[in-house]
GROMACS .gro file of C-alpha atoms in nm:
model
  392
    1MET     CA    1  -1.525  -1.212  -0.409
    2ASP     CA    2  -1.663  -1.323  -0.744
    3ASP     CA    3  -1.986  -1.194  -0.882
    4SER     CA    4  -2.148  -1.315  -1.203
    5THR     CA    5  -2.332  -0.979  -1.275
    6SER     CA    6  -2.193  -0.750  -1.533
    7PRO     CA    7  -2.031  -0.437  -1.433
    8PRO     CA    8  -2.201  -0.113  -1.505
    9ASN     CA    9  -2.088   0.117  -1.795
   10MET     CA   10  -1.797   0.290  -1.638
   11HIS     CA   11  -1.826   0.630  -1.809
   12ALA     CA   12  -2.189   0.653  -1.756
   13ALA     CA   13  -2.131   0.569  -1.380
   14SER     CA   14  -1.878   0.861  -1.336
   15ALA     CA   15  -2.019   1.183  -1.202
   16GLN     CA   16  -1.750   1.388  -1.386
   17PRO     CA   17  -1.408   1.338  -1.548
   18GLY     CA   18  -1.117   1.260  -1.302
   19PRO     CA   19  -0.873   1.555  -1.212
   20LEU     CA   20  -0.603   1.407  -1.418
   21SER     CA   21  -0.795   1.363  -1.735
   22GLY     CA   22  -0.603   1.475  -2.030
   23LEU     CA   23  -0.255   1.382  -1.879
   24LEU     CA   24  -0.037   1.110  -2.052
   25VAL     CA   25   0.169   0.898  -1.825
   26VAL     CA   26   0.437   0.674  -1.975
   27ALA     CA   27   0.539   0.395  -1.734
   28LEU     CA   28   0.841   0.186  -1.783
   29GLU     CA   29   0.729  -0.033  -1.508
   30GLN     CA   30   0.727  -0.387  -1.341
   31ALA     CA   31   0.637  -0.575  -1.028
   32VAL     CA   32   0.454  -0.365  -0.769
   33ALA     CA   33   0.578  -0.023  -0.660
   34VAL     CA   34   0.542   0.194  -0.974
   35PRO     CA   35   0.231  -0.010  -1.101
   36TYR     CA   36   0.070   0.091  -0.775
   37CYS     CA   37   0.146   0.452  -0.827
   38THR     CA   38   0.029   0.448  -1.199
   39SER     CA   39  -0.293   0.239  -1.132
   40ARG     CA   40  -0.388   0.540  -0.893
   41LEU     CA   41  -0.310   0.793  -1.150
   42ALA     CA   42  -0.533   0.602  -1.409
   43ASP     CA   43  -0.797   0.589  -1.136
   44ALA     CA   44  -0.797   0.972  -1.147
   45GLY     CA   45  -0.842   0.996  -1.521
   46ALA     CA   46  -0.472   0.997  -1.649
   47ARG     CA   47  -0.405   0.796  -1.963
   48VAL     CA   48  -0.137   0.550  -1.863
   49VAL     CA   49   0.069   0.360  -2.104
   50LYS     CA   50   0.235   0.061  -1.959
   51VAL     CA   51   0.561  -0.032  -2.140
   52GLU     CA   52   0.648  -0.399  -2.079
   53ARG     CA   53   0.929  -0.619  -2.200
   54PRO     CA   54   0.868  -0.838  -2.474
   55GLU     CA   55   0.761  -1.139  -2.250
   56GLY     CA   56   0.551  -0.889  -2.042
   57ASP     CA   57   0.571  -0.769  -1.678
   58PHE     CA   58   0.704  -1.061  -1.466
   59ALA     CA   59   0.420  -0.974  -1.223
   60ARG     CA   60   0.171  -1.127  -1.457
   61ARG     CA   61   0.305  -1.460  -1.353
   62TYR     CA   62   0.312  -1.428  -0.957
   63ASP     CA   63  -0.008  -1.661  -0.958
   64HIS     CA   64  -0.302  -1.741  -1.165
   65TYR     CA   65  -0.584  -1.716  -0.908
   66VAL     CA   66  -0.799  -1.453  -1.070
   67HIS     CA   67  -0.960  -1.638  -1.374
   68GLY     CA   68  -0.611  -1.708  -1.498
   69GLU     CA   69  -0.460  -1.376  -1.416
   70SER     CA   70  -0.226  -1.276  -1.136
   71SER     CA   71  -0.373  -1.142  -0.819
   72TYR     CA   72  -0.106  -0.874  -0.792
   73PHE     CA   73  -0.145  -0.775  -1.168
   74VAL     CA   74  -0.517  -0.741  -1.154
   75TRP     CA   75  -0.503  -0.539  -0.837
   76ILE     CA   76  -0.258  -0.261  -0.971
   77ASN     CA   77  -0.291  -0.260  -1.344
   78ARG     CA   78  -0.643  -0.163  -1.402
   79GLY     CA   79  -0.730   0.100  -1.679
   80LYS     CA   80  -0.394   0.097  -1.854
   81GLU     CA   81  -0.277   0.068  -2.207
   82SER     CA   82  -0.025  -0.205  -2.270
   83ILE     CA   83   0.267  -0.209  -2.521
   84THR     CA   84   0.562  -0.445  -2.540
   85LEU     CA   85   0.897  -0.276  -2.645
   86ASP     CA   86   1.254  -0.424  -2.680
   87LEU     CA   87   1.440  -0.109  -2.579
   88ARG     CA   88   1.775  -0.258  -2.733
   89ASP     CA   89   1.600  -0.232  -3.061
   90GLY     CA   90   1.668   0.124  -3.207
   91ALA     CA   91   1.307   0.141  -3.370
   92ASP     CA   92   1.139   0.059  -3.028
   93ALA     CA   93   1.365   0.288  -2.843
   94ALA     CA   94   1.269   0.564  -3.081
   95LEU     CA   95   0.901   0.490  -3.040
   96LEU     CA   96   0.931   0.526  -2.644
   97HIS     CA   97   1.109   0.851  -2.706
   98ALA     CA   98   0.833   0.975  -2.914
   99MET     CA   99   0.573   0.886  -2.638
  100VAL     CA  100   0.791   1.067  -2.381
  101ALA     CA  101   0.800   1.378  -2.607
  102ARG     CA  102   0.423   1.409  -2.567
  103ALA     CA  103   0.400   1.275  -2.208
  104ASP     CA  104   0.338   1.479  -1.895
  105VAL     CA  105   0.491   1.215  -1.672
  106PHE     CA  106   0.757   0.956  -1.729
  107ILE     CA  107   0.822   0.698  -1.448
  108GLN     CA  108   1.029   0.388  -1.438
  109ASN     CA  109   1.149   0.121  -1.182
  110LEU     CA  110   1.389  -0.083  -1.385
  111ALA     CA  111   1.702  -0.230  -1.221
  112PRO     CA  112   1.965   0.025  -1.110
  113GLY     CA  113   2.105   0.219  -1.393
  114ALA     CA  114   1.916   0.023  -1.655
  115ALA     CA  115   1.705   0.318  -1.782
  116SER     CA  116   2.001   0.550  -1.829
  117ARG     CA  117   2.189   0.271  -2.010
  118LEU     CA  118   1.893   0.239  -2.255
  119GLY     CA  119   1.888   0.613  -2.319
  120PHE     CA  120   1.626   0.723  -2.070
  121ASP     CA  121   1.820   0.912  -1.815
  122SER     CA  122   1.549   1.122  -1.636
  123GLU     CA  123   1.755   1.451  -1.615
  124LEU     CA  124   1.850   1.426  -1.968
  125LEU     CA  125   1.481   1.372  -2.071
  126ARG     CA  126   1.371   1.668  -1.868
  127GLN     CA  127   1.653   1.883  -2.053
  128ARG     CA  128   1.498   1.779  -2.378
  129HIS     CA  129   1.138   1.818  -2.261
  130PRO     CA  130   1.117   2.105  -2.004
  131ARG     CA  131   0.761   2.042  -1.898
  132LEU     CA  132   0.806   1.671  -1.838
  133ILE     CA  133   0.792   1.522  -1.483
  134THR     CA  134   1.014   1.233  -1.427
  135CYS     CA  135   0.998   0.982  -1.141
  136ASP     CA  136   1.263   0.721  -1.075
  137LEU     CA  137   1.196   0.455  -0.820
  138SER     CA  138   1.465   0.237  -0.703
  139GLY     CA  139   1.567   0.014  -0.417
  140TYR     CA  140   1.835   0.215  -0.232
  141GLY     CA  141   1.853   0.536  -0.413
  142GLU     CA  142   2.117   0.679  -0.636
  143GLU     CA  143   2.382   0.740  -0.369
  144GLY     CA  144   2.532   0.533  -0.095
  145PRO     CA  145   2.724   0.200  -0.104
  146LEU     CA  146   2.409  -0.025  -0.167
  147ARG     CA  147   2.286   0.189  -0.470
  148GLU     CA  148   2.365  -0.084  -0.717
  149MET     CA  149   2.179  -0.365  -0.515
  150LYS     CA  150   1.868  -0.524  -0.633
  151ALA     CA  151   1.581  -0.458  -0.382
  152TYR     CA  152   1.251  -0.648  -0.337
  153ASP     CA  153   0.992  -0.593  -0.078
  154LEU     CA  154   1.110  -0.869   0.167
  155LEU     CA  155   1.472  -0.779   0.132
  156VAL     CA  156   1.396  -0.417   0.223
  157GLN     CA  157   1.173  -0.525   0.523
  158ALA     CA  158   1.479  -0.715   0.650
  159GLU     CA  159   1.753  -0.448   0.574
  160SER     CA  160   1.545  -0.171   0.715
  161GLY     CA  161   1.470  -0.330   1.045
  162LEU     CA  162   1.111  -0.369   0.985
  163VAL     CA  163   1.102  -0.730   1.061
  164SER     CA  164   1.267  -0.665   1.380
  165VAL     CA  165   0.964  -0.488   1.525
  166ASN     CA  166   0.706  -0.731   1.355
  167GLY     CA  167   0.533  -1.023   1.501
  168ALA     CA  168   0.600  -1.207   1.825
  169PRO     CA  169   0.932  -1.324   1.976
  170GLY     CA  170   1.103  -1.631   1.808
  171GLU     CA  171   1.139  -1.692   1.437
  172TRP     CA  172   1.150  -1.378   1.205
  173GLY     CA  173   0.833  -1.304   1.019
  174ARG     CA  174   0.761  -1.130   0.703
  175ILE     CA  175   0.494  -0.858   0.712
  176GLY     CA  176   0.204  -1.029   0.520
  177ILE     CA  177   0.181  -0.773   0.247
  178SER     CA  178   0.412  -0.578   0.026
  179LEU     CA  179   0.427  -0.300   0.265
  180CYS     CA  180   0.742  -0.135   0.127
  181ASP     CA  181   0.640  -0.163  -0.237
  182ILE     CA  182   0.295  -0.022  -0.155
  183ASN     CA  183   0.420   0.272   0.047
  184ALA     CA  184   0.707   0.349  -0.209
  185GLY     CA  185   0.431   0.357  -0.479
  186MET     CA  186   0.226   0.587  -0.257
  187ASN     CA  187   0.526   0.820  -0.209
  188ALA     CA  188   0.582   0.831  -0.584
  189LEU     CA  189   0.214   0.932  -0.630
  190ILE     CA  190   0.249   1.214  -0.374
  191GLY     CA  191   0.574   1.340  -0.535
  192ILE     CA  192   0.416   1.322  -0.883
  193GLN     CA  193   0.109   1.501  -0.778
  194GLN     CA  194   0.321   1.787  -0.614
  195ALA     CA  195   0.535   1.813  -0.928
  196LEU     CA  196   0.213   1.854  -1.139
  197LEU     CA  197   0.101   2.137  -0.896
  198GLN     CA  198   0.445   2.296  -0.918
  199ARG     CA  199   0.431   2.279  -1.287
  200ALA     CA  200   0.094   2.443  -1.310
  201ARG     CA  201   0.254   2.739  -1.111
  202THR     CA  202   0.601   2.761  -1.285
  203GLY     CA  203   0.547   2.590  -1.632
  204HIS     CA  204   0.836   2.360  -1.571
  205GLY     CA  205   0.861   1.991  -1.491
  206SER     CA  206   1.081   1.843  -1.216
  207GLY     CA  207   1.232   1.509  -1.110
  208VAL     CA  208   1.093   1.281  -0.834
  209LYS     CA  209   1.315   1.020  -0.687
  210VAL     CA  210   1.181   0.750  -0.451
  211SER     CA  211   1.363   0.448  -0.280
  212LEU     CA  212   1.210   0.146  -0.110
  213PHE     CA  213   1.461   0.172   0.160
  214SER     CA  214   1.394   0.549   0.240
  215THR     CA  215   1.030   0.462   0.231
  216ALA     CA  216   1.100   0.185   0.491
  217ALA     CA  217   1.320   0.391   0.700
  218GLU     CA  218   1.049   0.674   0.729
  219LEU     CA  219   0.800   0.410   0.834
  220MET     CA  220   1.048   0.305   1.113
  221SER     CA  221   1.062   0.668   1.266
  222VAL     CA  222   0.909   0.588   1.598
  223PRO     CA  223   1.111   0.271   1.658
  224LEU     CA  224   1.418   0.446   1.547
  225LEU     CA  225   1.345   0.749   1.780
  226GLN     CA  226   1.279   0.517   2.064
  227THR     CA  227   1.612   0.325   2.008
  228VAL     CA  228   1.830   0.628   1.944
  229CYS     CA  229   1.673   0.872   2.202
  230GLY     CA  230   1.551   0.621   2.440
  231GLY     CA  231   1.837   0.386   2.438
  232GLU     CA  232   1.638   0.075   2.395
  233PRO     CA  233   1.471  -0.083   2.073
  234PRO     CA  234   1.122  -0.184   2.094
  235GLN     CA  235   1.068  -0.552   2.138
  236ARG     CA  236   0.856  -0.784   1.920
  237VAL     CA  237   0.545  -0.825   2.121
  238GLY     CA  238   0.294  -0.986   1.878
  239LEU     CA  239  -0.043  -0.855   1.916
  240ARG     CA  240   0.042  -0.629   2.210
  241HIS     CA  241   0.153  -0.268   2.196
  242PRO     CA  242   0.503  -0.197   2.312
  243THR     CA  243   0.435   0.120   2.517
  244ILE     CA  244   0.046   0.089   2.607
  245ALA     CA  245  -0.145  -0.147   2.825
  246PRO     CA  246  -0.388  -0.288   2.807
  247TYR     CA  247  -0.353  -0.307   2.440
  248GLY     CA  248  -0.358  -0.644   2.284
  249ALA     CA  249  -0.529  -0.956   2.213
  250PHE     CA  250  -0.743  -1.175   2.449
  251SER     CA  251  -0.931  -1.497   2.393
  252CYS     CA  252  -1.300  -1.550   2.443
  253ALA     CA  253  -1.468  -1.853   2.585
  254ASP     CA  254  -1.560  -1.979   2.238
  255GLY     CA  255  -1.211  -1.944   2.099
  256ARG     CA  256  -1.261  -1.606   1.916
  257ASP     CA  257  -0.992  -1.345   1.981
  258ILE     CA  258  -1.056  -0.971   2.039
  259VAL     CA  259  -0.800  -0.686   2.042
  260ILE     CA  260  -0.860  -0.409   2.285
  261SER     CA  261  -0.692  -0.060   2.331
  262ILE     CA  262  -0.708   0.171   2.630
  263GLN     CA  263  -0.551   0.495   2.546
  264ASN     CA  264  -0.619   0.714   2.848
  265GLU     CA  265  -0.718   0.699   3.216
  266ARG     CA  266  -1.093   0.792   3.139
  267GLU     CA  267  -1.116   0.487   2.913
  268TRP     CA  268  -0.942   0.288   3.177
  269ARG     CA  269  -1.201   0.364   3.439
  270PHE     CA  270  -1.496   0.293   3.210
  271PHE     CA  271  -1.325  -0.038   3.105
  272CYS     CA  272  -1.288  -0.145   3.477
  273ALA     CA  273  -1.629  -0.032   3.591
  274VAL     CA  274  -1.833  -0.182   3.284
  275PHE     CA  275  -1.636  -0.463   3.121
  276MET     CA  276  -1.426  -0.588   3.416
  277ASP     CA  277  -1.717  -0.523   3.664
  278ALA     CA  278  -1.457  -0.424   3.905
  279ALA     CA  279  -1.450  -0.045   3.943
  280SER     CA  280  -1.192  -0.073   4.221
  281MET     CA  281  -0.939  -0.219   3.987
  282ALA     CA  282  -0.896   0.135   3.835
  283ASP     CA  283  -0.737   0.264   4.154
  284ASP     CA  284  -0.521  -0.056   4.219
  285GLN     CA  285  -0.155   0.093   4.266
  286ARG     CA  286  -0.038  -0.173   4.017
  287PHE     CA  287  -0.263  -0.045   3.739
  288CYS     CA  288  -0.376   0.317   3.811
  289THR     CA  289  -0.144   0.491   3.554
  290LEU     CA  290  -0.010   0.384   3.222
  291PRO     CA  291   0.343   0.346   3.348
  292ASP     CA  292   0.212   0.105   3.640
  293ARG     CA  293   0.019  -0.087   3.398
  294LEU     CA  294   0.318  -0.137   3.182
  295LYS     CA  295   0.544  -0.234   3.469
  296ASN     CA  296   0.284  -0.489   3.579
  297ARG     CA  297   0.151  -0.589   3.241
  298ALA     CA  298   0.183  -0.967   3.314
  299GLU     CA  299  -0.055  -0.939   3.609
  300LEU     CA  300  -0.281  -0.706   3.428
  301ASP     CA  301  -0.323  -0.922   3.119
  302ALA     CA  302  -0.385  -1.223   3.329
  303ARG     CA  303  -0.677  -1.037   3.505
  304VAL     CA  304  -0.816  -0.913   3.176
  305GLN     CA  305  -0.780  -1.256   3.007
  306GLU     CA  306  -0.955  -1.425   3.309
  307ARG     CA  307  -1.264  -1.191   3.246
  308PHE     CA  308  -1.248  -1.261   2.857
  309SER     CA  309  -1.246  -1.629   2.924
  310SER     CA  310  -1.571  -1.615   3.105
  311LEU     CA  311  -1.742  -1.450   2.798
  312ALA     CA  312  -1.847  -1.566   2.451
  313HIS     CA  313  -1.737  -1.351   2.167
  314GLY     CA  314  -2.077  -1.170   2.130
  315GLN     CA  315  -2.100  -1.117   2.494
  316ALA     CA  316  -1.761  -0.949   2.523
  317ILE     CA  317  -1.849  -0.734   2.224
  318ASP     CA  318  -2.164  -0.620   2.393
  319LEU     CA  319  -1.988  -0.533   2.717
  320LEU     CA  320  -1.709  -0.342   2.521
  321ILE     CA  321  -1.941  -0.137   2.336
  322ALA     CA  322  -2.126  -0.055   2.672
  323ALA     CA  323  -1.787   0.042   2.815
  324ASN     CA  324  -1.703   0.263   2.517
  325THR     CA  325  -1.375   0.044   2.477
  326ALA     CA  326  -1.198   0.054   2.146
  327PHE     CA  327  -1.173  -0.313   2.003
  328ALA     CA  328  -1.154  -0.530   1.708
  329SER     CA  329  -1.221  -0.895   1.626
  330VAL     CA  330  -0.914  -1.090   1.497
  331ASN     CA  331  -1.040  -1.188   1.163
  332SER     CA  332  -0.908  -1.399   0.878
  333VAL     CA  333  -0.909  -1.313   0.519
  334SER     CA  334  -1.208  -1.526   0.472
  335ASP     CA  335  -1.385  -1.297   0.727
  336LEU     CA  336  -1.284  -0.992   0.542
  337ALA     CA  337  -1.431  -1.123   0.232
  338ARG     CA  338  -1.765  -1.138   0.418
  339HIS     CA  339  -1.725  -0.830   0.631
  340SER     CA  340  -2.002  -0.600   0.653
  341GLN     CA  341  -1.777  -0.292   0.626
  342LEU     CA  342  -1.614  -0.414   0.313
  343HIS     CA  343  -1.707  -0.188   0.018
  344THR     CA  344  -1.629  -0.334  -0.323
  345TRP     CA  345  -1.642  -0.235  -0.689
  346PRO     CA  346  -1.676  -0.487  -0.985
  347MET     CA  347  -1.382  -0.556  -1.237
  348PRO     CA  348  -1.429  -0.748  -1.544
  349VAL     CA  349  -1.164  -1.030  -1.595
  350HIS     CA  350  -1.184  -1.258  -1.899
  351GLY     CA  351  -1.571  -1.239  -1.905
  352ALA     CA  352  -1.622  -1.286  -1.535
  353THR     CA  353  -1.661  -1.022  -1.271
  354VAL     CA  354  -1.437  -1.002  -0.967
  355ARG     CA  355  -1.528  -0.775  -0.664
  356MET     CA  356  -1.223  -0.572  -0.569
  357PRO     CA  357  -1.194  -0.355  -0.260
  358ALA     CA  358  -1.316   0.000  -0.350
  359PRO     CA  359  -1.076   0.288  -0.339
  360PRO     CA  360  -1.014   0.395   0.025
  361TYR     CA  361  -1.119   0.744  -0.053
  362THR     CA  362  -1.453   0.867  -0.207
  363THR     CA  363  -1.464   1.137  -0.468
  364GLU     CA  364  -1.709   1.326  -0.681
  365TRP     CA  365  -1.564   1.141  -0.993
  366ASP     CA  366  -1.590   0.798  -0.848
  367ARG     CA  367  -1.692   0.543  -1.128
  368GLY     CA  368  -1.833   0.279  -0.918
  369ALA     CA  369  -1.645   0.005  -1.115
  370PHE     CA  370  -1.291  -0.065  -1.216
  371ALA     CA  371  -1.153  -0.075  -1.574
  372PRO     CA  372  -1.002  -0.407  -1.675
  373VAL     CA  373  -0.644  -0.485  -1.694
  374PRO     CA  374  -0.476  -0.497  -2.026
  375ALA     CA  375  -0.350  -0.821  -2.197
  376VAL     CA  376   0.027  -0.819  -2.292
  377ASN     CA  377   0.069  -0.578  -2.578
  378GLN     CA  378  -0.311  -0.527  -2.620
  379HIS     CA  379  -0.273  -0.181  -2.746
  380GLY     CA  380   0.064  -0.216  -2.914
  381ALA     CA  381  -0.049  -0.178  -3.259
  382ALA     CA  382  -0.278   0.133  -3.187
  383LEU     CA  383   0.009   0.294  -2.990
  384ARG     CA  384   0.267   0.231  -3.274
  385ALA     CA  385   0.026   0.378  -3.519
  386GLU     CA  386  -0.039   0.677  -3.296
  387PHE     CA  387   0.325   0.755  -3.186
  388GLY     CA  388   0.525   0.599  -3.473
  389GLU     CA  389   0.558   0.896  -3.700
  390VAL     CA  390   0.624   1.152  -3.429
  391VAL     CA  391   0.972   1.314  -3.484
  392VAL     CA  392   1.163   1.361  -3.167
   0.00000   0.00000   0.00000
């Protein structure tokens, strides 16, 4: 995903200022969830000041794959300003208070209770600055017996039951991305944007609180309802669907795998007639309805696999398209890097250019390129000069 070409001028490439231009976001942030949220605020034009501990955000050291930078850090810290502060030092704490006094949004994800102990309790900040929007992101929320526990993505995957519905039978498996962190950051983004709209109507700020566990629990709504109301938890079925068939992965003659999905009886009939070349199969009493197909899934999957085994990957795709069957090839990360549908933007990193996946939404204020990530304390001197004489 590297490209030696220089990125275009970002301001020249932008059609118009982002909708959050003019807003100041002060982020006492680390790791993934809050940096994910604030990177999206920065993408929309907000000025984001990233406050780091003196040694820097520990996510900077997760790896060094991107021209010496951490993959995680490059992904979710673009377009921010960095300052390092020791909040146990009175002068540094006063400087952060000065920033917050002029901020529109203050967001933090320190360890449970740490921000309050350092003098940055969100409720007290809003009392002092009525237009301020605060966002606190925690592992388990501020109530309940686990409220003091540290929480990282994999721990919450386990605690919430996410791993119990992930993967195939056998050894437990981690979901391969930081799913809880990402979705918690997205929930924080939604809450902050709603709070900004509310402030535009009322003139008053408000508090947003997000937890990783509540985020994961909401993602688990369907398995939870199936278990509580249906009396039986969904099983781990690998690349199959627990309640729809045929819906899963099948191997072609050349070893490539394809996932197919049949969602209704019309699709089933087309699939049987065109792909399976066996129109009568649609009326087979073992397979003619979804409940029948689920009950006889082993026989059904065996029949479908037999057909796939007679076809090369390209042949199978041609027939699936002709049958109007939904499908996807099972690709590797290397396949994604070469994928014809992958849209990327350039990002400068230490004099080189990295191609990053473009935002998943397109807007009139797209810049067509990502701003760089800041070095540790890159903007410290300028920020101290700007905010150092503000009286709180």
